[in-house]
PDB file of C-alpha atoms in Angstrom:
ATOM      1  CA  MET V   1      21.102 -35.007 -21.312  1.00 38.00           C
ATOM      2  CA  THR V   2      24.789 -33.775 -21.207  1.00 40.00           C
ATOM      3  CA  GLU V   3      24.919 -30.346 -18.673  1.00 45.00           C
ATOM      4  CA  PRO V   4      26.196 -27.527 -21.405  1.00 53.00           C
ATOM      5  CA  PRO V   5      29.752 -26.016 -20.336  1.00 57.00           C
ATOM      6  CA  ASP V   6      27.908 -22.676 -19.984  1.00 73.00           C
ATOM      7  CA  SER V   7      25.949 -23.906 -17.362  1.00 85.00           C
ATOM      8  CA  ALA V   8      28.616 -25.704 -14.840  1.00 90.00           C
ATOM      9  CA  HIS V   9      29.095 -22.463 -13.069  1.00 92.00           C
ATOM     10  CA  TRP V  10      25.449 -21.767 -12.462  1.00 94.00           C
ATOM     11  CA  ALA V  11      25.047 -25.709 -11.090  1.00 94.00           C
ATOM     12  CA  SER V  12      27.683 -25.022  -8.760  1.00 94.00           C
ATOM     13  CA  VAL V  13      26.402 -22.140  -7.009  1.00 95.00           C
ATOM     14  CA  ALA V  14      22.513 -23.286  -7.605  1.00 96.00           C
ATOM     15  CA  ALA V  15      21.571 -22.847  -3.738  1.00 96.00           C
ATOM     16  CA  ALA V  16      23.717 -19.852  -3.584  1.00 95.00           C
ATOM     17  CA  TRP V  17      21.939 -17.828  -6.014  1.00 96.00           C
ATOM     18  CA  THR V  18      18.203 -19.071  -5.085  1.00 97.00           C
ATOM     19  CA  GLU V  19      19.060 -18.011  -1.959  1.00 96.00           C
ATOM     20  CA  TRP V  20      20.423 -14.116  -2.797  1.00 96.00           C
ATOM     21  CA  ALA V  21      17.651 -13.966  -5.640  1.00 96.00           C
ATOM     22  CA  ARG V  22      14.911 -14.267  -3.267  1.00 96.00           C
ATOM     23  CA  ARG V  23      15.848 -11.892  -0.398  1.00 94.00           C
ATOM     24  CA  PRO V  24      13.959  -9.401  -1.134  1.00 91.00           C
ATOM     25  CA  GLY V  25      15.544  -5.897  -2.035  1.00 88.00           C
ATOM     26  CA  HIS V  26      18.504  -7.513  -2.067  1.00 90.00           C
ATOM     27  CA  ASP V  27      20.297  -6.904  -5.509  1.00 92.00           C
ATOM     28  CA  ALA V  28      18.854  -5.244  -8.401  1.00 92.00           C
ATOM     29  CA  PHE V  29      16.374  -6.538  -9.922  1.00 95.00           C
ATOM     30  CA  TRP V  30      14.094  -5.574  -7.132  1.00 93.00           C
ATOM     31  CA  TYR V  31      14.436  -1.828  -7.938  1.00 92.00           C
ATOM     32  CA  TYR V  32      13.411  -2.442 -11.756  1.00 95.00           C
ATOM     33  CA  ARG V  33      11.085  -5.026 -10.425  1.00 95.00           C
ATOM     34  CA  ASP V  34       8.367  -2.128 -11.457  1.00 94.00           C
ATOM     35  CA  ALA V  35       9.821  -0.969 -14.870  1.00 96.00           C
ATOM     36  CA  LEU V  36      10.071  -4.542 -15.828  1.00 98.00           C
ATOM     37  CA  SER V  37       6.510  -4.961 -15.237  1.00 98.00           C
ATOM     38  CA  ALA V  38       5.307  -2.192 -17.292  1.00 98.00           C
ATOM     39  CA  PHE V  39       8.271  -3.116 -20.084  1.00 98.00           C
ATOM     40  CA  VAL V  40       6.306  -6.511 -20.601  1.00 98.00           C
ATOM     41  CA  GLY V  41       3.092  -5.794 -19.776  1.00 98.00           C
ATOM     42  CA  ARG V  42      -0.277  -7.580 -18.625  1.00 98.00           C
ATOM     43  CA  GLY V  43      -1.706 -10.267 -20.815  1.00 97.00           C
ATOM     44  CA  ALA V  44      -2.257 -14.161 -21.544  1.00 98.00           C
ATOM     45  CA  ALA V  45       0.841 -14.867 -23.413  1.00 98.00           C
ATOM     46  CA  ARG V  46       2.217 -18.298 -23.818  1.00 98.00           C
ATOM     47  CA  ALA V  47       5.143 -16.920 -22.232  1.00 98.00           C
ATOM     48  CA  LEU V  48       8.740 -19.079 -22.485  1.00 99.00           C
ATOM     49  CA  GLU V  49      11.312 -17.691 -19.775  1.00 98.00           C
ATOM     50  CA  VAL V  50      14.556 -19.436 -20.993  1.00 98.00           C
ATOM     51  CA  GLY V  51      17.309 -19.349 -18.188  1.00 97.00           C
ATOM     52  CA  CYS V  52      14.619 -19.297 -15.230  1.00 98.00           C
ATOM     53  CA  GLY V  53      16.931 -19.551 -12.169  1.00 97.00           C
ATOM     54  CA  GLU V  54      14.790 -19.725  -9.132  1.00 98.00           C
ATOM     55  CA  GLY V  55      11.951 -18.479 -10.973  1.00 98.00           C
ATOM     56  CA  ARG V  56      11.967 -14.869  -9.608  1.00 98.00           C
ATOM     57  CA  VAL V  57      10.904 -13.615 -13.428  1.00 98.00           C
ATOM     58  CA  SER V  58       8.583 -16.291 -14.075  1.00 98.00           C
ATOM     59  CA  ARG V  59       6.244 -15.174 -11.025  1.00 98.00           C
ATOM     60  CA  LEU V  60       6.290 -12.173 -12.214  1.00 98.00           C
ATOM     61  CA  LEU V  61       4.888 -13.113 -15.894  1.00 98.00           C
ATOM     62  CA  ARG V  62       2.325 -15.304 -13.737  1.00 98.00           C
ATOM     63  CA  GLU V  63       1.440 -11.994 -11.514  1.00 98.00           C
ATOM     64  CA  LEU V  64       0.928  -9.987 -15.223  1.00 98.00           C
ATOM     65  CA  GLY V  65      -1.369 -12.704 -16.268  1.00 98.00           C
ATOM     66  CA  HIS V  66       0.661 -14.799 -18.428  1.00 98.00           C
ATOM     67  CA  HIS V  67       0.121 -19.035 -19.336  1.00 98.00           C
ATOM     68  CA  VAL V  68       4.241 -19.400 -18.200  1.00 98.00           C
ATOM     69  CA  THR V  69       7.042 -22.068 -19.265  1.00 98.00           C
ATOM     70  CA  ALA V  70       9.851 -22.300 -17.215  1.00 98.00           C
ATOM     71  CA  THR V  71      13.136 -23.671 -18.805  1.00 98.00           C
ATOM     72  CA  ASP V  72      17.097 -23.822 -17.287  1.00 98.00           C
ATOM     73  CA  ALA V  73      19.975 -25.578 -18.487  1.00 96.00           C
ATOM     74  CA  VAL V  74      20.424 -26.500 -14.524  1.00 97.00           C
ATOM     75  CA  ALA V  75      18.375 -29.151 -12.602  1.00 97.00           C
ATOM     76  CA  ALA V  76      18.216 -27.829  -9.748  1.00 97.00           C
ATOM     77  CA  LEU V  77      17.501 -24.217 -10.419  1.00 98.00           C
ATOM     78  CA  VAL V  78      14.288 -26.216 -12.413  1.00 98.00           C
ATOM     79  CA  GLU V  79      13.201 -27.732  -9.210  1.00 98.00           C
ATOM     80  CA  ALA V  80      13.988 -24.097  -7.344  1.00 98.00           C
ATOM     81  CA  ALA V  81      11.412 -22.680  -9.720  1.00 98.00           C
ATOM     82  CA  ARG V  82       9.233 -25.531  -9.424  1.00 98.00           C
ATOM     83  CA  ALA V  83       8.939 -25.695  -5.403  1.00 98.00           C
ATOM     84  CA  ALA V  84       8.246 -21.754  -5.227  1.00 98.00           C
ATOM     85  CA  ASN V  85       5.247 -22.387  -7.935  1.00 98.00           C
ATOM     86  CA  SER V  86       6.843 -20.245 -10.322  1.00 98.00           C
ATOM     87  CA  ALA V  87       5.084 -21.357 -13.939  1.00 98.00           C
ATOM     88  CA  ASP V  88       2.510 -23.519 -15.262  1.00 98.00           C
ATOM     89  CA  ARG V  89       5.112 -25.744 -17.178  1.00 98.00           C
ATOM     90  CA  TYR V  90       9.270 -26.781 -16.578  1.00 98.00           C
ATOM     91  CA  ALA V  91      11.865 -28.141 -18.165  1.00 98.00           C
ATOM     92  CA  VAL V  92      15.559 -28.650 -17.691  1.00 98.00           C
ATOM     93  CA  ALA V  93      16.754 -27.600 -21.237  1.00 96.00           C
ATOM     94  CA  PRO V  94      19.688 -25.203 -22.322  1.00 95.00           C
ATOM     95  CA  ALA V  95      18.859 -21.963 -24.409  1.00 96.00           C
ATOM     96  CA  ALA V  96      20.539 -23.573 -27.546  1.00 96.00           C
ATOM     97  CA  ASP V  97      18.744 -26.522 -27.406  1.00 96.00           C
ATOM     98  CA  LEU V  98      15.064 -26.027 -26.830  1.00 98.00           C
ATOM     99  CA  PRO V  99      12.348 -28.810 -26.237  1.00 98.00           C
ATOM    100  CA  PHE V 100       9.450 -26.833 -28.130  1.00 98.00           C
ATOM    101  CA  ALA V 101       8.030 -27.522 -31.367  1.00 98.00           C
ATOM    102  CA  ALA V 102       8.766 -24.343 -33.853  1.00 98.00           C
ATOM    103  CA  GLY V 103       5.971 -21.141 -33.237  1.00 98.00           C
ATOM    104  CA  SER V 104       4.711 -22.675 -29.624  1.00 98.00           C
ATOM    105  CA  PHE V 105       4.751 -19.041 -28.026  1.00 98.00           C
ATOM    106  CA  ASP V 106       3.686 -15.680 -27.938  1.00 98.00           C
ATOM    107  CA  LEU V 107       6.453 -14.220 -25.394  1.00 98.00           C
ATOM    108  CA  VAL V 108       9.551 -15.217 -24.958  1.00 98.00           C
ATOM    109  CA  VAL V 109      11.616 -14.173 -22.225  1.00 98.00           C
ATOM    110  CA  ALA V 110      15.272 -14.028 -21.692  1.00 98.00           C
ATOM    111  CA  TYR V 111      15.915 -12.092 -18.441  1.00 98.00           C
ATOM    112  CA  ASN V 112      19.978 -11.452 -17.881  1.00 97.00           C
ATOM    113  CA  VAL V 113      20.776 -14.929 -19.355  1.00 96.00           C
ATOM    114  CA  LEU V 114      22.455 -14.362 -22.383  1.00 97.00           C
ATOM    115  CA  MET V 115      25.704 -12.800 -20.666  1.00 95.00           C
ATOM    116  CA  ASP V 116      26.072 -16.491 -19.480  1.00 94.00           C
ATOM    117  CA  VAL V 117      25.433 -18.736 -22.605  1.00 94.00           C
ATOM    118  CA  GLU V 118      28.852 -19.389 -24.269  1.00 92.00           C
ATOM    119  CA  ASP V 119      26.611 -20.070 -27.732  1.00 95.00           C
ATOM    120  CA  MET V 120      24.740 -16.326 -27.142  1.00 97.00           C
ATOM    121  CA  PRO V 121      23.402 -16.571 -30.965  1.00 98.00           C
ATOM    122  CA  GLY V 122      22.756 -20.247 -31.007  1.00 97.00           C
ATOM    123  CA  ALA V 123      19.861 -19.005 -27.959  1.00 98.00           C
ATOM    124  CA  VAL V 124      19.157 -16.651 -29.646  1.00 98.00           C
ATOM    125  CA  THR V 125      18.232 -18.423 -33.053  1.00 98.00           C
ATOM    126  CA  GLU V 126      16.402 -20.681 -31.089  1.00 98.00           C
ATOM    127  CA  MET V 127      14.191 -18.089 -28.828  1.00 98.00           C
ATOM    128  CA  ALA V 128      12.997 -17.243 -32.838  1.00 98.00           C
ATOM    129  CA  ARG V 129      12.285 -20.356 -33.361  1.00 98.00           C
ATOM    130  CA  VAL V 130      10.055 -20.803 -30.865  1.00 98.00           C
ATOM    131  CA  LEU V 131       8.613 -17.825 -31.309  1.00 98.00           C
ATOM    132  CA  ALA V 132       4.925 -17.463 -32.809  1.00 98.00           C
ATOM    133  CA  PRO V 133       3.963 -15.021 -35.960  1.00 97.00           C
ATOM    134  CA  GLY V 134       3.002 -11.855 -34.550  1.00 97.00           C
ATOM    135  CA  GLY V 135       5.235 -12.788 -30.846  1.00 98.00           C
ATOM    136  CA  THR V 136       7.645 -11.171 -29.156  1.00 98.00           C
ATOM    137  CA  VAL V 137      11.046 -11.649 -27.473  1.00 98.00           C
ATOM    138  CA  LEU V 138      12.011  -9.250 -24.938  1.00 98.00           C
ATOM    139  CA  ILE V 139      15.582  -9.769 -23.614  1.00 98.00           C
ATOM    140  CA  SER V 140      17.267  -7.772 -20.489  1.00 98.00           C
ATOM    141  CA  LEU V 141      20.776  -7.579 -20.329  1.00 98.00           C
ATOM    142  CA  VAL V 142      23.651  -5.965 -18.337  1.00 96.00           C
ATOM    143  CA  HIS V 143      24.232  -2.787 -20.164  1.00 96.00           C
ATOM    144  CA  PRO V 144      27.113  -3.674 -22.514  1.00 95.00           C
ATOM    145  CA  PHE V 145      29.109  -0.125 -21.811  1.00 93.00           C
ATOM    146  CA  ARG V 146      27.813  -0.626 -17.990  1.00 93.00           C
ATOM    147  CA  ASP V 147      29.960  -4.184 -18.617  1.00 89.00           C
ATOM    148  CA  ARG V 148      33.038  -2.685 -19.611  1.00 91.00           C
ATOM    149  CA  GLY V 149      33.577   0.046 -16.936  1.00 91.00           C
ATOM    150  CA  ARG V 150      33.787   0.786 -13.217  1.00 92.00           C
ATOM    151  CA  PHE V 151      32.867   3.324 -11.050  1.00 93.00           C
ATOM    152  CA  ALA V 152      36.342   4.939  -8.869  1.00 94.00           C
ATOM    153  CA  GLY V 153      34.186   5.023  -6.027  1.00 92.00           C
ATOM    154  CA  ALA V 154      31.351   4.184  -4.356  1.00 86.00           C
ATOM    155  CA  GLN V 155      29.796   7.583  -3.931  1.00 88.00           C
ATOM    156  CA  PRO V 156      26.648   8.659  -6.300  1.00 86.00           C
ATOM    157  CA  ASP V 157      28.900  11.137  -8.307  1.00 90.00           C
ATOM    158  CA  ALA V 158      32.221   8.938  -8.476  1.00 93.00           C
ATOM    159  CA  PRO V 159      33.229   8.852 -12.300  1.00 95.00           C
ATOM    160  CA  PHE V 160      32.962   6.525 -14.438  1.00 95.00           C
ATOM    161  CA  ILE V 161      35.887   4.977 -15.851  1.00 95.00           C
ATOM    162  CA  VAL V 162      36.159   2.588 -18.820  1.00 93.00           C
ATOM    163  CA  GLU V 163      39.446   0.823 -18.979  1.00 88.00           C
ATOM    164  CA  GLY V 164      40.577  -1.049 -22.041  1.00 90.00           C
ATOM    165  CA  SER V 165      38.356  -1.430 -24.954  1.00 93.00           C
ATOM    166  CA  TYR V 166      34.469  -1.572 -25.730  1.00 94.00           C
ATOM    167  CA  TYR V 167      35.049  -4.196 -28.150  1.00 95.00           C
ATOM    168  CA  GLY V 168      35.602  -7.950 -28.060  1.00 95.00           C
ATOM    169  CA  ARG V 169      34.484 -11.003 -26.196  1.00 94.00           C
ATOM    170  CA  GLU V 170      35.582 -11.144 -22.801  1.00 93.00           C
ATOM    171  CA  ARG V 171      35.149 -14.067 -19.907  1.00 92.00           C
ATOM    172  CA  PHE V 172      34.404 -12.420 -16.694  1.00 89.00           C
ATOM    173  CA  GLU V 173      34.384 -14.257 -13.165  1.00 90.00           C
ATOM    174  CA  GLY V 174      33.893 -12.232  -9.897  1.00 89.00           C
ATOM    175  CA  SER V 175      32.134 -12.795  -6.892  1.00 92.00           C
ATOM    176  CA  GLU V 176      30.229  -9.825  -4.686  1.00 91.00           C
ATOM    177  CA  THR V 177      29.137  -9.935  -0.979  1.00 92.00           C
ATOM    178  CA  ARG V 178      25.952  -7.941   0.406  1.00 87.00           C
ATOM    179  CA  ASP V 179      23.990  -8.153   3.638  1.00 89.00           C
ATOM    180  CA  GLY V 180      26.074 -11.426   4.153  1.00 93.00           C
ATOM    181  CA  LEU V 181      25.588 -13.475   1.340  1.00 94.00           C
ATOM    182  CA  THR V 182      27.989 -13.995  -1.329  1.00 94.00           C
ATOM    183  CA  MET V 183      27.842 -14.684  -4.911  1.00 95.00           C
ATOM    184  CA  ALA V 184      30.226 -15.891  -7.974  1.00 94.00           C
ATOM    185  CA  PHE V 185      28.869 -14.690 -10.940  1.00 94.00           C
ATOM    186  CA  ALA V 186      31.167 -15.779 -14.703  1.00 92.00           C
ATOM    187  CA  GLY V 187      29.829 -15.321 -17.921  1.00 93.00           C
ATOM    188  CA  TRP V 188      30.611 -12.829 -21.438  1.00 94.00           C
ATOM    189  CA  SER V 189      30.794  -9.645 -21.971  1.00 94.00           C
ATOM    190  CA  GLN V 190      30.849  -8.430 -25.115  1.00 96.00           C
ATOM    191  CA  PRO V 191      29.066  -5.231 -27.022  1.00 96.00           C
ATOM    192  CA  LEU V 192      25.630  -4.460 -27.929  1.00 97.00           C
ATOM    193  CA  GLU V 193      26.559  -5.094 -32.138  1.00 97.00           C
ATOM    194  CA  VAL V 194      26.793  -8.816 -31.414  1.00 97.00           C
ATOM    195  CA  TYR V 195      23.852  -9.572 -29.941  1.00 98.00           C
ATOM    196  CA  ALA V 196      22.247  -7.037 -32.294  1.00 97.00           C
ATOM    197  CA  GLY V 197      23.502  -9.327 -34.883  1.00 98.00           C
ATOM    198  CA  ALA V 198      22.589 -12.717 -33.446  1.00 98.00           C
ATOM    199  CA  LEU V 199      18.962 -11.002 -33.450  1.00 98.00           C
ATOM    200  CA  GLU V 200      19.120 -10.036 -36.920  1.00 98.00           C
ATOM    201  CA  GLN V 201      20.643 -13.112 -38.250  1.00 98.00           C
ATOM    202  CA  ALA V 202      17.966 -15.586 -36.452  1.00 98.00           C
ATOM    203  CA  GLY V 203      15.168 -13.207 -38.651  1.00 98.00           C
ATOM    204  CA  LEU V 204      14.160 -11.101 -35.729  1.00 98.00           C
ATOM    205  CA  ALA V 205      14.443  -6.704 -35.766  1.00 98.00           C
ATOM    206  CA  ILE V 206      14.231  -4.318 -32.607  1.00 98.00           C
ATOM    207  CA  SER V 207      11.010  -2.871 -32.285  1.00 98.00           C
ATOM    208  CA  ALA V 208      11.397  -1.153 -28.322  1.00 98.00           C
ATOM    209  CA  LEU V 209      14.548   0.006 -26.332  1.00 98.00           C
ATOM    210  CA  ARG V 210      15.150   1.058 -22.806  1.00 98.00           C
ATOM    211  CA  GLU V 211      17.233   1.761 -20.646  1.00 97.00           C
ATOM    212  CA  PRO V 212      15.596   1.661 -17.579  1.00 96.00           C
ATOM    213  CA  LEU V 213      16.063   3.738 -14.068  1.00 93.00           C
ATOM    214  CA  PRO V 214      15.333   1.900 -11.090  1.00 91.00           C
ATOM    215  CA  THR V 215      13.467   2.859  -8.421  1.00 86.00           C
ATOM    216  CA  PRO V 216      15.557   5.399  -6.134  1.00 69.00           C
ATOM    217  CA  VAL V 217      16.202   3.786  -2.558  1.00 62.00           C
ATOM    218  CA  ASP V 218      17.724   5.859   0.125  1.00 62.00           C
ATOM    219  CA  GLY V 219      21.057   4.347   0.851  1.00 56.00           C
ATOM    220  CA  HIS V 220      21.530   1.565  -1.777  1.00 65.00           C
ATOM    221  CA  VAL V 221      24.476   3.727  -3.293  1.00 65.00           C
ATOM    222  CA  ALA V 222      25.235   1.509  -6.512  1.00 66.00           C
ATOM    223  CA  PHE V 223      21.408   2.039  -7.576  1.00 79.00           C
ATOM    224  CA  ARG V 224      21.945   5.721  -6.913  1.00 85.00           C
ATOM    225  CA  GLN V 225      24.459   5.871  -9.506  1.00 89.00           C
ATOM    226  CA  SER V 226      22.613   3.843 -11.686  1.00 91.00           C
ATOM    227  CA  MET V 227      20.583   7.225 -12.097  1.00 89.00           C
ATOM    228  CA  ARG V 228      23.482   8.273 -14.297  1.00 91.00           C
ATOM    229  CA  MET V 229      24.709   5.380 -15.878  1.00 92.00           C
ATOM    230  CA  PRO V 230      22.273   2.432 -17.254  1.00 95.00           C
ATOM    231  CA  LEU V 231      22.739  -1.040 -15.326  1.00 95.00           C
ATOM    232  CA  PHE V 232      20.261  -2.470 -17.909  1.00 97.00           C
ATOM    233  CA  LEU V 233      19.534  -2.518 -21.419  1.00 98.00           C
ATOM    234  CA  TRP V 234      16.192  -4.178 -22.680  1.00 98.00           C
ATOM    235  CA  LEU V 235      15.032  -5.222 -25.971  1.00 98.00           C
ATOM    236  CA  LYS V 236      11.768  -6.578 -27.624  1.00 98.00           C
ATOM    237  CA  ALA V 237      12.180  -7.648 -30.808  1.00 98.00           C
ATOM    238  CA  ARG V 238      10.056  -9.524 -33.597  1.00 98.00           C
ATOM    239  CA  ARG V 239      10.417 -11.331 -37.028  1.00 94.00           C
ATOM    240  CA  LEU V 240      11.339  -9.716 -39.714  1.00 90.00           C
ATOM    241  CA  ALA V 241       8.842  -9.150 -42.855  1.00 76.00           C
TER     242      ALA V 241
END
């Protein structure tokens, strides 16, 4: 299988991402984990994670009782997920070309991956295709508004500044260094309307929306700022009647 262009970056940083993601308390995931668990809910659904990375969300889904299939376009990340016993089944597959029959899953999860997918509408269409009747698509995004601005400083009460336009699709590339680890990120920033349009085109309607708060942790200024301006946007969607 030819690797799609949007996964080339993640193939190049697979080892760095695995180390970054698996250090407890290191990035934002750990401060939203409890809220994400509550939003997903316990159960025994046939669950698919699209863009599983090294597997931490798949492991969370298993902890909640679900039967998990983990997929990613990057083989090295799927192998990292497998090595950590993250899921029940695994597949190397791009988000816009999932190797599963229609209606195979009760729950389809895309956690912070649609920003990294070049063909985002195609990925959403595939997620809708493999969703069983009555099933749920669950999407986490870096909040589109947060994505287009920055805090003026590190203080918890620093102003949030938006430069340029909220609208349009923009490529982003950058790196972050924290506690001795450096991670390079790349993807696309686009407004909420674009994501909502992709869901509508795929025959899905938003059934729940959350702008979650982190679990406050003293000393982590970036997450205290997120008590004022949401870092993530979480959506659930179901098939239109």
